[in-house]
Coordinates of C-alpha atoms in Angstrom, one line a residue:
Chain U
M852 CA 0.0 0.0 0.0
H853 CA 2.8 2.4 0.9
R854 CA 4.4 3.6 -2.3
T855 CA 7.1 5.4 -0.4
P856 CA 10.1 3.1 0.1
T857 CA 12.8 5.7 -0.5
A858 CA 11.6 8.8 1.3
S859 CA 9.9 7.1 4.2
P860 CA 8.4 9.3 6.9
T861 CA 10.7 7.6 9.4
A862 CA 13.8 9.4 7.9
S863 CA 14.6 12.4 10.0
P864 CA 13.5 15.6 8.2
A865 CA 16.8 17.3 8.5
R866 CA 18.7 14.4 7.0
S867 CA 16.5 13.9 4.0
Q868 CA 16.5 17.6 3.4
E869 CA 20.2 17.8 3.3
G870 CA 20.5 14.7 1.2
R871 CA 18.3 16.4 -1.4
T872 CA 20.2 19.7 -1.6
G873 CA 23.5 17.9 -1.3
A874 CA 24.8 20.5 1.2
P875 CA 26.7 19.3 4.3
P876 CA 25.1 20.0 7.7
K877 CA 25.8 23.5 8.9
P878 CA 26.8 23.2 12.5
S879 CA 27.1 27.0 12.9
R880 CA 23.3 27.4 12.5
P881 CA 21.8 28.3 15.9
A882 CA 19.6 25.7 17.3
S883 CA 16.8 28.1 18.0
G884 CA 16.6 29.2 14.4
P885 CA 13.9 28.3 11.9
A886 CA 15.2 24.8 11.4
R887 CA 14.6 24.1 15.1
R888 CA 11.1 25.5 14.9
R889 CA 10.4 23.4 11.8
I890 CA 11.6 20.2 13.5
D891 CA 9.5 21.0 16.6
G892 CA 6.5 21.7 14.4
R893 CA 7.0 18.3 12.8
R894 CA 7.3 16.6 16.1
W895 CA 4.1 18.0 17.4
A896 CA 2.2 17.9 14.1
P897 CA 0.9 14.3 14.6
L898 CA -0.6 15.3 17.9
G899 CA -2.2 18.4 16.5
F900 CA -3.6 16.7 13.4
L901 CA -4.9 13.7 15.3
S902 CA -6.4 15.3 18.4
P903 CA -9.6 16.7 16.9
F904 CA -10.6 13.2 15.6
G905 CA -8.9 11.5 18.6
L906 CA -10.8 13.5 21.3
L907 CA -14.2 13.1 19.6
F908 CA -13.4 9.4 19.0
L909 CA -12.7 9.0 22.7
L910 CA -15.9 10.8 23.5
T911 CA -18.2 8.9 21.2
F912 CA -16.6 5.5 20.9
V913 CA -14.4 4.7 23.9
A914 CA -16.2 6.6 26.6
P915 CA -19.6 5.0 26.0
I916 CA -18.1 1.5 26.0
C917 CA -16.3 2.2 29.3
Y918 CA -19.4 3.8 30.7
A919 CA -21.5 0.8 29.7
L920 CA -18.9 -1.6 31.2
Y921 CA -19.0 0.4 34.4
Q922 CA -22.8 0.6 34.6
S923 CA -23.1 -3.1 34.0
L924 CA -21.4 -3.7 37.3
F925 CA -24.0 -1.9 39.4
K926 CA -27.6 -2.3 40.3
L927 CA -30.3 -0.1 41.7
R928 CA -31.3 -1.0 45.2
R929 CA -34.5 0.3 46.7
S930 CA -34.8 0.8 50.4
G931 CA -37.2 -1.4 52.4
L932 CA -40.2 0.9 52.2
G933 CA -39.4 2.4 48.8
L934 CA -39.7 6.0 50.2
A935 CA -36.0 6.9 49.8
P936 CA -34.6 7.2 46.3
P937 CA -33.0 4.0 45.2
T938 CA -29.2 3.8 45.5
E939 CA -26.6 2.3 43.1
V940 CA -24.7 -0.6 44.6
F941 CA -21.8 -2.6 43.1
T942 CA -22.9 -6.1 42.3
G943 CA -20.0 -7.4 40.3
L944 CA -21.0 -9.7 37.5
S945 CA -24.5 -10.4 38.7
N946 CA -26.0 -8.4 35.9
Y947 CA -24.3 -10.7 33.5
A948 CA -25.6 -13.7 35.2
D949 CA -29.1 -12.2 35.0
A950 CA -28.8 -11.4 31.3
L951 CA -27.4 -14.8 30.4
G952 CA -30.2 -16.4 32.4
D953 CA -32.8 -14.2 30.7
R954 CA -34.4 -16.5 28.2
V955 CA -35.9 -13.6 26.2
F956 CA -32.4 -12.1 25.7
T957 CA -30.5 -15.3 24.9
S958 CA -33.2 -16.4 22.5
S959 CA -33.0 -13.0 20.7
V960 CA -29.3 -13.6 20.3
V961 CA -29.9 -17.1 18.9
R962 CA -32.7 -15.7 16.7
V963 CA -30.4 -13.2 14.9
L964 CA -27.6 -15.7 14.5
L965 CA -30.1 -18.2 13.0
I966 CA -31.5 -15.5 10.6
G967 CA -27.9 -14.7 9.7
A968 CA -27.0 -18.4 9.1
V969 CA -29.8 -18.7 6.5
Q970 CA -29.9 -15.2 5.1
V971 CA -26.2 -14.5 4.6
P972 CA -25.4 -17.6 2.5
L973 CA -28.5 -17.0 0.4
M974 CA -27.7 -13.3 -0.2
L975 CA -24.0 -13.8 -0.9
G976 CA -24.8 -16.8 -3.2
L977 CA -27.2 -14.5 -5.1
A978 CA -24.7 -11.7 -5.2
L979 CA -21.9 -14.0 -6.4
V980 CA -24.1 -15.4 -9.2
L981 CA -25.1 -11.9 -10.3
A982 CA -21.5 -10.7 -10.2
L983 CA -20.3 -13.6 -12.2
L984 CA -23.0 -13.1 -14.8
L985 CA -22.1 -9.4 -15.1
D986 CA -18.5 -10.4 -15.4
A987 CA -19.1 -12.9 -18.2
R988 CA -18.0 -11.5 -21.5
R989 CA -21.1 -11.9 -23.5
T990 CA -23.8 -10.7 -21.1
P991 CA -25.8 -7.9 -22.6
G992 CA -26.9 -4.7 -20.9
K993 CA -24.3 -4.9 -18.1
R994 CA -24.6 -1.2 -17.2
F995 CA -28.3 -1.3 -16.8
F996 CA -28.3 -4.5 -14.7
R997 CA -25.6 -3.2 -12.5
L998 CA -27.5 0.0 -11.8
A999 CA -30.8 -1.9 -11.2
F1000 CA -29.2 -4.3 -8.7
F1001 CA -27.4 -1.4 -6.9
L1002 CA -30.5 0.8 -6.5
P1003 CA -31.9 -0.9 -3.3
Y1004 CA -28.6 -0.1 -1.6
A1005 CA -29.2 3.6 -2.3
I1006 CA -32.5 3.4 -0.5
P1007 CA -32.0 4.1 3.3
G1008 CA -32.7 0.9 5.3
V1009 CA -35.5 2.6 7.2
I1010 CA -37.3 3.7 4.0
G1011 CA -36.8 0.2 2.5
G1012 CA -38.3 -1.2 5.7
L1013 CA -41.3 1.2 5.4
M1014 CA -41.8 0.1 1.8
W1015 CA -41.7 -3.6 2.6
S1016 CA -43.9 -3.2 5.7
F1017 CA -46.6 -1.8 3.4
L1018 CA -46.0 -4.7 0.9
Y1019 CA -46.3 -7.2 3.8
Q1020 CA -49.3 -5.5 5.5
P1021 CA -52.1 -8.0 5.8
D1022 CA -55.3 -7.2 3.9
V1023 CA -53.7 -4.5 1.7
S1024 CA -50.5 -6.2 0.6
P1025 CA -50.4 -6.1 -3.2
I1026 CA -48.1 -9.1 -3.3
A1027 CA -50.4 -11.2 -1.2
G1028 CA -53.2 -9.9 -3.3
A1029 CA -51.5 -11.1 -6.5
L1030 CA -50.8 -14.5 -5.0
A1031 CA -54.4 -14.8 -3.8
H1032 CA -55.4 -14.6 -7.5
V1033 CA -53.5 -17.8 -8.2
G1034 CA -54.9 -19.5 -5.1
L1035 CA -52.0 -18.9 -2.8
H1036 CA -52.8 -17.4 0.6
V1037 CA -49.8 -16.0 2.4
D1038 CA -49.5 -13.9 5.5
F1039 CA -46.0 -12.3 5.7
T1040 CA -46.6 -11.2 9.3
S1041 CA -47.4 -14.6 10.8
E1042 CA -45.2 -15.9 13.6
G1043 CA -43.5 -18.4 11.3
A1044 CA -43.1 -16.1 8.4
L1045 CA -41.5 -13.2 10.4
P1046 CA -37.9 -14.3 10.2
W1047 CA -38.2 -14.9 6.5
S1048 CA -39.9 -11.5 5.9
V1049 CA -37.2 -9.7 7.8
G1050 CA -34.5 -11.7 6.1
N1051 CA -36.0 -10.8 2.7
M1052 CA -35.7 -7.1 3.7
L1053 CA -32.0 -7.6 4.4
T1054 CA -31.4 -9.6 1.2
W1055 CA -33.2 -7.0 -0.9
G1056 CA -31.3 -4.1 0.6
W1057 CA -27.8 -5.6 0.6
T1058 CA -27.4 -8.0 -2.3
G1059 CA -26.5 -5.2 -4.7
Y1060 CA -23.9 -3.9 -2.4
N1061 CA -22.2 -7.2 -2.0
M1062 CA -22.5 -7.8 -5.8
I1063 CA -20.6 -4.6 -6.4
V1064 CA -17.9 -5.7 -4.0
I1065 CA -17.5 -9.1 -5.5
H1066 CA -17.8 -7.7 -9.1
S1067 CA -14.9 -5.3 -8.4
A1068 CA -12.8 -8.2 -7.1
L1069 CA -13.6 -10.2 -10.3
K1070 CA -12.6 -7.3 -12.5
A1071 CA -9.2 -7.2 -10.7
I1072 CA -8.4 -10.8 -11.8
P1073 CA -5.6 -10.5 -14.5
G1074 CA -6.9 -11.3 -18.0
E1075 CA -4.1 -13.8 -18.6
F1076 CA -5.6 -16.2 -16.0
T1077 CA -9.0 -16.5 -17.6
E1078 CA -7.6 -16.4 -21.1
A1079 CA -5.2 -19.3 -20.4
A1080 CA -8.0 -21.3 -18.8
E1081 CA -10.3 -20.6 -21.8
L1082 CA -7.6 -21.8 -24.2
D1083 CA -7.6 -25.0 -22.2
G1084 CA -11.3 -25.3 -22.9
C1085 CA -12.4 -24.2 -19.4
T1086 CA -15.3 -21.8 -20.1
G1087 CA -18.7 -20.8 -18.7
W1088 CA -19.5 -22.1 -15.3
R1089 CA -16.4 -24.3 -15.0
L1090 CA -14.3 -21.2 -15.6
A1091 CA -16.3 -19.3 -13.0
W1092 CA -16.2 -22.1 -10.4
H1093 CA -12.6 -23.2 -10.8
I1094 CA -10.8 -20.0 -11.6
K1095 CA -12.8 -16.9 -10.7
V1096 CA -14.5 -17.9 -7.4
P1097 CA -11.3 -19.0 -5.7
M1098 CA -9.7 -15.7 -6.7
V1099 CA -12.4 -13.6 -5.1
R1100 CA -12.3 -15.5 -1.9
P1101 CA -11.0 -12.6 0.2
A1102 CA -13.8 -10.4 -1.0
L1103 CA -16.3 -13.2 -0.1
V1104 CA -14.8 -13.6 3.3
M1105 CA -15.0 -9.9 4.0
S1106 CA -18.6 -9.7 2.8
T1107 CA -19.5 -12.7 5.1
V1108 CA -17.9 -11.0 8.1
F1109 CA -19.7 -7.7 7.5
S1110 CA -23.0 -9.4 6.7
V1111 CA -22.9 -11.5 9.9
I1112 CA -22.2 -8.4 11.9
G1113 CA -25.1 -6.8 10.1
T1114 CA -27.6 -9.4 11.2
A1115 CA -26.3 -9.5 14.8
Q1116 CA -27.1 -5.8 15.1
L1117 CA -30.5 -6.1 13.5
Y1118 CA -32.9 -3.3 14.6
N1119 CA -34.5 -1.0 12.0
E1120 CA -36.3 -3.6 10.0
P1121 CA -38.0 -5.5 12.8
V1122 CA -38.9 -2.3 14.6
I1123 CA -40.6 -1.0 11.5
M1124 CA -42.3 -4.4 11.0
R1125 CA -44.0 -4.0 14.4
A1126 CA -46.3 -1.4 12.9
V1127 CA -47.8 -4.1 10.7
A1128 CA -47.0 -7.2 12.8
P1129 CA -48.1 -6.5 16.4
N1130 CA -47.1 -10.1 17.2
L1131 CA -43.4 -9.2 16.7
A1132 CA -42.1 -9.0 20.3
A1133 CA -40.5 -5.7 21.4
D1134 CA -37.4 -7.7 22.4
W1135 CA -37.1 -9.7 19.2
T1136 CA -33.4 -8.9 18.5
P1137 CA -30.6 -8.2 21.0
I1138 CA -30.5 -4.4 20.4
M1139 CA -34.3 -4.3 20.6
A1140 CA -34.1 -6.2 23.9
A1141 CA -31.5 -3.7 25.3
Q1142 CA -33.6 -0.8 24.0
N1143 CA -36.6 -2.4 25.8
E1144 CA -34.7 -2.3 29.1
V1145 CA -33.9 1.4 28.5
A1146 CA -37.6 2.0 28.0
A1147 CA -38.3 0.3 31.3
N1148 CA -35.6 2.5 33.0
N1149 CA -33.4 -0.5 33.7
Y1150 CA -30.3 1.3 32.5
H1151 CA -27.9 -1.2 34.1
A1152 CA -29.6 -4.2 32.4
A1153 CA -29.5 -2.3 29.1
A1154 CA -25.7 -1.6 29.5
T1155 CA -25.1 -5.2 30.3
R1156 CA -26.9 -6.4 27.2
S1157 CA -25.0 -4.0 25.0
V1158 CA -21.7 -5.2 26.4
I1159 CA -22.6 -8.8 25.8
L1160 CA -23.7 -8.2 22.3
A1161 CA -20.5 -6.2 21.5
L1162 CA -18.5 -9.2 22.9
V1163 CA -20.5 -11.7 20.7
I1164 CA -19.9 -9.6 17.6
F1165 CA -16.2 -9.1 18.5
V1166 CA -15.7 -12.8 19.0
L1167 CA -17.6 -13.7 15.8
S1168 CA -15.8 -11.3 13.5
F1169 CA -12.3 -11.5 14.9
G1170 CA -12.6 -15.3 15.4
F1171 CA -13.7 -15.7 11.8
M1172 CA -10.9 -13.5 10.4
R1173 CA -8.3 -15.4 12.4
F1174 CA -9.7 -18.7 11.3
V1175 CA -9.5 -17.5 7.7
N1176 CA -6.0 -16.0 8.1
K1177 CA -4.7 -19.2 9.5
R1178 CA -5.8 -21.0 6.4
G1179 CA -3.8 -18.6 4.3
A1180 CA -6.3 -16.3 2.7
A1181 CA -5.0 -12.8 2.1
L1182 CA -7.1 -10.3 4.0
Chain A
M1238 CA -6.0 -15.3 -30.2
K1239 CA -9.2 -13.4 -29.5
E1240 CA -11.0 -15.5 -32.1
A1241 CA -9.6 -18.7 -30.7
T1242 CA -11.1 -18.0 -27.3
R1243 CA -14.3 -16.8 -28.8
G1244 CA -14.8 -19.9 -30.9
P1245 CA -16.0 -22.3 -28.3
A1246 CA -17.8 -19.6 -26.3
R1247 CA -19.9 -18.7 -29.3
A1248 CA -20.9 -22.3 -29.7
A1249 CA -22.5 -22.2 -26.3
N1250 CA -26.2 -23.0 -26.7
P1251 CA -28.7 -20.2 -27.0
A1252 CA -30.8 -21.8 -24.3
G1253 CA -27.9 -21.0 -21.9
R1254 CA -28.0 -17.4 -22.9
A1255 CA -31.7 -17.2 -22.5
G1256 CA -31.3 -18.7 -19.0
V1257 CA -28.7 -16.1 -18.1
L1258 CA -31.0 -13.3 -19.3
A1259 CA -33.9 -14.8 -17.4
V1260 CA -31.9 -14.8 -14.1
L1261 CA -30.8 -11.2 -14.6
L1262 CA -34.3 -10.1 -15.4
L1263 CA -35.8 -11.8 -12.4
A1264 CA -33.2 -10.2 -10.2
T1265 CA -34.0 -6.8 -11.8
V1266 CA -37.7 -7.2 -11.0
Y1267 CA -36.9 -8.2 -7.4
S1268 CA -34.7 -5.1 -7.0
L1269 CA -36.9 -2.6 -8.7
L1270 CA -40.5 -3.8 -7.9
P1271 CA -40.7 -2.3 -4.3
V1272 CA -39.2 1.0 -5.6
W1273 CA -41.7 1.0 -8.5
W1274 CA -44.5 0.4 -5.9
L1275 CA -43.3 3.4 -3.9
V1276 CA -43.3 5.7 -7.0
V1277 CA -46.7 4.5 -8.1
S1278 CA -48.3 4.7 -4.6
A1279 CA -47.1 8.2 -4.1
T1280 CA -49.3 9.3 -7.0
K1281 CA -52.5 7.9 -5.3
G1282 CA -55.0 9.6 -3.0
S1283 CA -55.9 7.8 0.2
S1284 CA -59.1 6.3 -1.3
D1285 CA -57.2 4.8 -4.3
L1286 CA -54.2 3.7 -2.3
F1287 CA -55.4 0.2 -1.3
S1288 CA -58.3 -0.2 -3.6
S1289 CA -56.4 0.0 -6.9
N1290 CA -53.7 -2.4 -8.2
G1291 CA -50.6 -1.8 -6.1
F1292 CA -48.2 -2.0 -9.0
W1293 CA -50.1 0.3 -11.4
F1294 CA -51.4 3.9 -11.4
A1295 CA -54.9 4.6 -10.3
G1296 CA -57.2 6.7 -12.6
R1297 CA -56.3 9.9 -10.8
I1298 CA -52.7 11.1 -10.5
E1299 CA -52.6 13.0 -7.2
I1300 CA -48.9 13.4 -6.5
V1301 CA -49.1 17.2 -6.5
Q1302 CA -52.0 17.2 -4.0
N1303 CA -50.1 14.7 -1.9
V1304 CA -46.9 16.8 -1.8
S1305 CA -48.7 20.0 -0.9
T1306 CA -50.8 18.3 1.8
L1307 CA -47.7 16.6 3.1
L1308 CA -45.8 19.9 3.4
G1309 CA -48.7 21.5 5.2
V1310 CA -49.5 18.8 7.7
Q1311 CA -48.7 19.4 11.4
D1312 CA -47.4 23.0 10.8
G1313 CA -45.1 21.8 8.0
I1314 CA -43.1 19.4 10.2
F1315 CA -42.1 17.4 7.2
G1316 CA -40.1 20.2 5.7
R1317 CA -38.5 20.7 9.0
W1318 CA -37.5 17.1 9.2
M1319 CA -35.9 17.2 5.7
L1320 CA -34.0 20.3 6.7
N1321 CA -32.8 18.7 9.9
S1322 CA -31.6 15.6 8.0
L1323 CA -29.8 17.9 5.6
L1324 CA -28.2 19.8 8.4
Y1325 CA -27.1 16.6 10.3
A1326 CA -25.9 14.9 7.1
V1327 CA -24.1 17.8 5.3
G1328 CA -22.7 19.4 8.4
G1329 CA -21.7 16.1 10.0
A1330 CA -20.1 14.8 6.8
L1331 CA -18.2 18.0 6.2
V1332 CA -16.6 18.0 9.6
A1333 CA -16.1 14.3 9.5
T1334 CA -14.3 14.6 6.2
L1335 CA -11.9 17.3 7.5
L1336 CA -11.2 15.4 10.7
S1337 CA -10.7 12.1 8.8
A1338 CA -8.4 13.8 6.3
M1339 CA -6.2 15.2 9.1
A1340 CA -6.0 11.9 11.0
G1341 CA -5.6 9.8 7.9
Y1342 CA -2.8 12.0 6.6
V1343 CA -0.9 11.9 9.8
L1344 CA -1.3 8.1 10.1
A1345 CA 0.0 7.7 6.6
K1346 CA 2.8 10.2 6.5
Y1347 CA 4.3 10.7 9.9
A1348 CA 6.2 8.3 12.0
F1349 CA 5.4 8.6 15.7
R1350 CA 5.2 6.3 18.7
G1351 CA 1.8 4.6 19.0
R1352 CA 0.9 5.1 15.3
E1353 CA 0.0 1.4 14.8
A1354 CA -1.9 1.3 18.0
V1355 CA -4.0 4.2 17.0
F1356 CA -4.7 2.8 13.6
N1357 CA -5.6 -0.6 15.0
T1358 CA -8.0 1.0 17.4
V1359 CA -9.6 2.8 14.4
L1360 CA -9.8 -0.5 12.5
G1361 CA -11.5 -2.2 15.5
A1362 CA -14.1 0.6 15.7
I1363 CA -14.9 -0.1 12.0
L1364 CA -15.5 -3.8 12.7
I1365 CA -17.8 -3.0 15.7
P1366 CA -20.9 -1.6 14.1
A1367 CA -22.2 1.9 15.0
P1368 CA -25.6 0.7 16.4
L1369 CA -23.7 -1.0 19.2
F1370 CA -22.4 2.3 20.3
A1371 CA -25.7 4.1 20.1
L1372 CA -27.2 2.6 23.3
P1373 CA -24.2 3.2 25.5
L1374 CA -23.9 6.7 24.0
Y1375 CA -27.5 7.3 24.9
L1376 CA -27.0 6.1 28.5
M1377 CA -23.9 8.4 28.8
F1378 CA -25.6 11.4 27.2
S1379 CA -28.7 10.9 29.3
A1380 CA -26.6 10.9 32.5
T1381 CA -25.0 14.2 31.4
H1382 CA -28.3 15.7 30.1
V1383 CA -27.2 16.1 26.5
V1384 CA -30.1 14.0 25.1
N1385 CA -32.8 15.8 23.2
T1386 CA -30.4 18.4 21.8
F1387 CA -29.0 19.0 18.4
W1388 CA -25.6 18.1 19.6
A1389 CA -26.6 14.7 20.8
V1390 CA -27.0 13.6 17.1
F1391 CA -24.5 16.0 15.5
V1392 CA -21.4 15.2 17.6
P1393 CA -21.5 11.5 17.0
S1394 CA -22.0 12.3 13.3
V1395 CA -18.6 14.0 12.9
V1396 CA -16.6 10.9 13.9
S1397 CA -16.0 8.4 11.1
P1398 CA -13.4 5.7 11.7
F1399 CA -14.1 4.4 8.2
G1400 CA -13.3 7.8 6.8
V1401 CA -10.0 7.8 8.7
Y1402 CA -9.2 4.4 7.2
L1403 CA -10.0 5.5 3.7
A1404 CA -8.1 8.8 4.1
R1405 CA -5.1 6.9 5.3
I1406 CA -5.1 4.6 2.3
Y1407 CA -5.6 7.6 -0.1
A1408 CA -2.9 9.7 1.5
A1409 CA -0.4 6.9 1.5
A1410 CA -1.0 6.3 -2.2
A1411 CA -1.5 9.8 -3.5
V1412 CA 0.6 12.3 -1.5
P1413 CA 4.2 12.1 -2.6
D1414 CA 6.8 12.7 0.1
E1415 CA 8.7 14.9 -2.3
L1416 CA 5.9 17.4 -2.4
L1417 CA 5.8 17.6 1.4
E1418 CA 9.6 18.1 1.5
A1419 CA 9.4 20.8 -1.1
G1420 CA 6.8 22.6 1.0
R1421 CA 9.0 22.3 4.1
I1422 CA 12.1 23.6 2.2
D1423 CA 10.0 26.6 1.2
G1424 CA 9.4 27.2 4.9
A1425 CA 5.8 26.3 5.1
G1426 CA 4.5 25.2 8.4
E1427 CA 3.0 21.7 8.9
F1428 CA -0.6 23.0 8.9
R1429 CA 0.0 25.2 5.9
I1430 CA 1.4 22.2 4.0
F1431 CA -1.7 20.2 4.9
R1432 CA -4.1 23.0 3.9
S1433 CA -2.5 24.0 0.6
I1434 CA -0.9 20.8 -0.6
V1435 CA -2.4 17.7 1.0
L1436 CA -6.0 18.7 0.9
R1437 CA -5.7 19.7 -2.7
V1438 CA -4.1 16.4 -3.7
L1439 CA -6.6 14.4 -1.7
Q1440 CA -9.7 16.3 -2.8
P1441 CA -11.1 13.7 -5.2
S1442 CA -10.8 10.9 -2.7
L1443 CA -12.2 13.1 0.1
V1444 CA -15.4 13.3 -2.0
T1445 CA -15.8 9.5 -1.3
V1446 CA -15.3 10.0 2.4
F1447 CA -17.9 12.8 2.4
L1448 CA -20.4 10.7 0.5
F1449 CA -20.1 7.7 2.7
Q1450 CA -20.5 9.8 5.9
F1451 CA -23.4 11.8 4.3
V1452 CA -25.3 8.6 3.6
T1453 CA -24.4 7.1 7.0
V1454 CA -25.9 10.1 8.8
W1455 CA -28.9 10.5 6.4
T1456 CA -29.9 6.9 6.8
N1457 CA -29.2 6.7 10.5
Y1458 CA -32.3 5.8 12.6
L1459 CA -31.3 4.2 15.9
L1460 CA -29.2 7.0 17.3
P1461 CA -31.6 9.9 16.6
S1462 CA -34.6 7.9 17.6
L1463 CA -33.0 7.2 21.0
M1464 CA -31.6 10.8 21.4
L1465 CA -34.4 13.0 20.2
A1466 CA -37.9 13.0 21.8
N1467 CA -38.6 16.5 20.4
D1468 CA -40.0 16.1 17.0
R1469 CA -38.8 19.5 15.8
L1470 CA -35.2 18.2 16.1
Q1471 CA -35.8 14.8 14.5
P1472 CA -34.4 13.8 11.1
V1473 CA -36.8 12.6 8.4
T1474 CA -36.2 8.9 9.0
V1475 CA -37.3 9.1 12.6
G1476 CA -40.3 11.2 11.7
L1477 CA -41.6 8.9 9.0
V1478 CA -41.3 5.8 11.2
A1479 CA -43.3 7.6 13.9
W1480 CA -46.0 8.4 11.4
K1481 CA -46.1 4.9 10.2
E1482 CA -46.4 3.6 13.8
Q1483 CA -49.6 5.6 14.2
R1484 CA -51.2 3.3 11.6
G1485 CA -52.7 5.9 9.4
Q1486 CA -54.7 7.5 12.2
T1487 CA -53.2 10.9 12.5
V1488 CA -51.4 11.1 9.1
P1489 CA -52.9 9.1 6.2
Y1490 CA -50.7 6.4 4.7
N1491 CA -50.5 8.0 1.3
L1492 CA -48.7 11.0 2.9
V1493 CA -46.3 8.6 4.7
I1494 CA -45.6 7.0 1.3
T1495 CA -45.1 10.4 -0.5
G1496 CA -42.8 11.5 2.3
S1497 CA -40.8 8.3 2.0
L1498 CA -40.4 8.9 -1.7
L1499 CA -39.3 12.5 -1.2
S1500 CA -36.8 11.5 1.5
V1501 CA -35.0 9.1 -0.9
V1502 CA -34.8 11.4 -3.9
P1503 CA -31.7 13.4 -2.7
I1504 CA -29.8 10.2 -1.8
V1505 CA -30.7 8.2 -4.9
V1506 CA -29.8 11.2 -7.2
M1507 CA -26.4 11.4 -5.4
F1508 CA -25.8 7.7 -5.7
L1509 CA -26.5 7.7 -9.4
L1510 CA -24.5 10.9 -10.2
L1511 CA -21.5 9.9 -8.2
Q1512 CA -21.3 6.2 -8.8
R1513 CA -17.5 6.4 -9.5
Y1514 CA -16.8 7.6 -6.0
W1515 CA -19.0 5.0 -4.5
K1516 CA -17.1 2.2 -6.1
A1517 CA -13.8 3.7 -5.0
G1518 CA -15.0 3.5 -1.4
L1519 CA -16.7 0.2 -1.6
T1520 CA -13.8 -1.6 -3.1
S1521 CA -11.1 -0.2 -0.9
G1522 CA -13.3 -0.7 2.1
S1523 CA -13.8 -4.4 1.5
V1524 CA -11.4 -6.0 -0.8
K1525 CA -8.1 -4.7 0.6

């Protein structure tokens, strides 16, 4: 990535400067002169340039996590009669024991992982097929198809959710209406259909994005590879499967990681679905469950659930990347 | 050579080609049908909305009435929401781009102790998705009484670890050390060099950083919905979902639909006009 092997930033500024002009160092120059100021400026520049981002990053990323960790170690205790205001007491890991023993929360974690286990392979499989078709030499109308597939990604997730919730709404759903004409009666908001309906919202919104990522990786494959294979008679699907797919593995791996993370933090789509599916529980996903605790003023429980979910996602994504790295894929 | 490779490919059966086209067309219908439904539905009055075919226009085209009713409803709150979204997204993305450029440039071009640690922290923050920070941030802001203010949404919007990551990649690839040294020999201070050389060289790539943050903020729902109870401060995503949750009782569905359409117009236009910049960001974000 770094195209700066000769004039690397590690070289001291004074030395490289003198090297360029070819002049020997001037020992007579007073240390407090402009050179000194310049070197000082250079030493402090990283701090100066980094601190605006750094301070705000500490405020909005690091501090909230630390605050949540801290809050997760306390509980509110009410006094015997409940007249005095409740006090915060340190309770160690007992909030974690409560959260892990809370069937509603653990099943929300399992639910999003199950949705991810089905939805992510389906979506990435579709994205891969579309990317390969767009990459094939003789496919017509590539520009149009690429734009069409990409359009859903341009629609904000919340607005996509609103659209689909209308399309799912019992009694008025135009899709269910059309299916009823051919004798199929479906209810997208029934208990059993909900995970599929939400999964479809995700697939609709993100297939195009993943297709673009995979397609870019396909385009980066050197032409000699595919031409050599074609000369050997390896064309069409065999070319795609044996030559192209293995070469875009890193892109597929990254897409998998980001998609799994995406399902673990599921929130917008099911929240919007609740307007048409009252049977969808308010704590259907982990973030919804944590938000539900906030609504009930159980801030400590909410903090605990946030920390647990962050840990789950951290372990999932880093574990997956290490696993893949060990097997020798370039990331 | 070209002919030799084309020979067997051309012999591929036409049935196969028809199959390919069928798959592409099916996927196109899947991608576009909901958007088509949105456009068609925004032209319908509330009486036609559910009584006519959902995927075709009703007899009357009432989009103009819908828009004017929408803009007048509840003292013009919808226009206010759009302005709020614009303010959060444009303002947040501008500041975020500047901060990312500064941080990314330093991480790419200066050697200092802890540089790798800083960069790895930024990478870690990219991998942990923003919604996970929203709740702890709400708990913290609520303890310090910052919730329900403009700043509760704006301040988190100016921090973009992904932007820093992109800016570092671009700065490492596009800013030659010779240029920086030349500036130093001319006696320019470090900030002057950044302002007049680095920003200029990085400008095209910073468009990508800006766009990504703009879209991130414009589409954000969880953070503002937690932070803002006051509907005069809310962005359009939060407002529309609140309308939808009232199930057509205070604001009829056709207005919710028209509002949804209006709220995606700016972003879809930007996407289509600036496709080049999107791809630049998407690929460096995921393939590298």
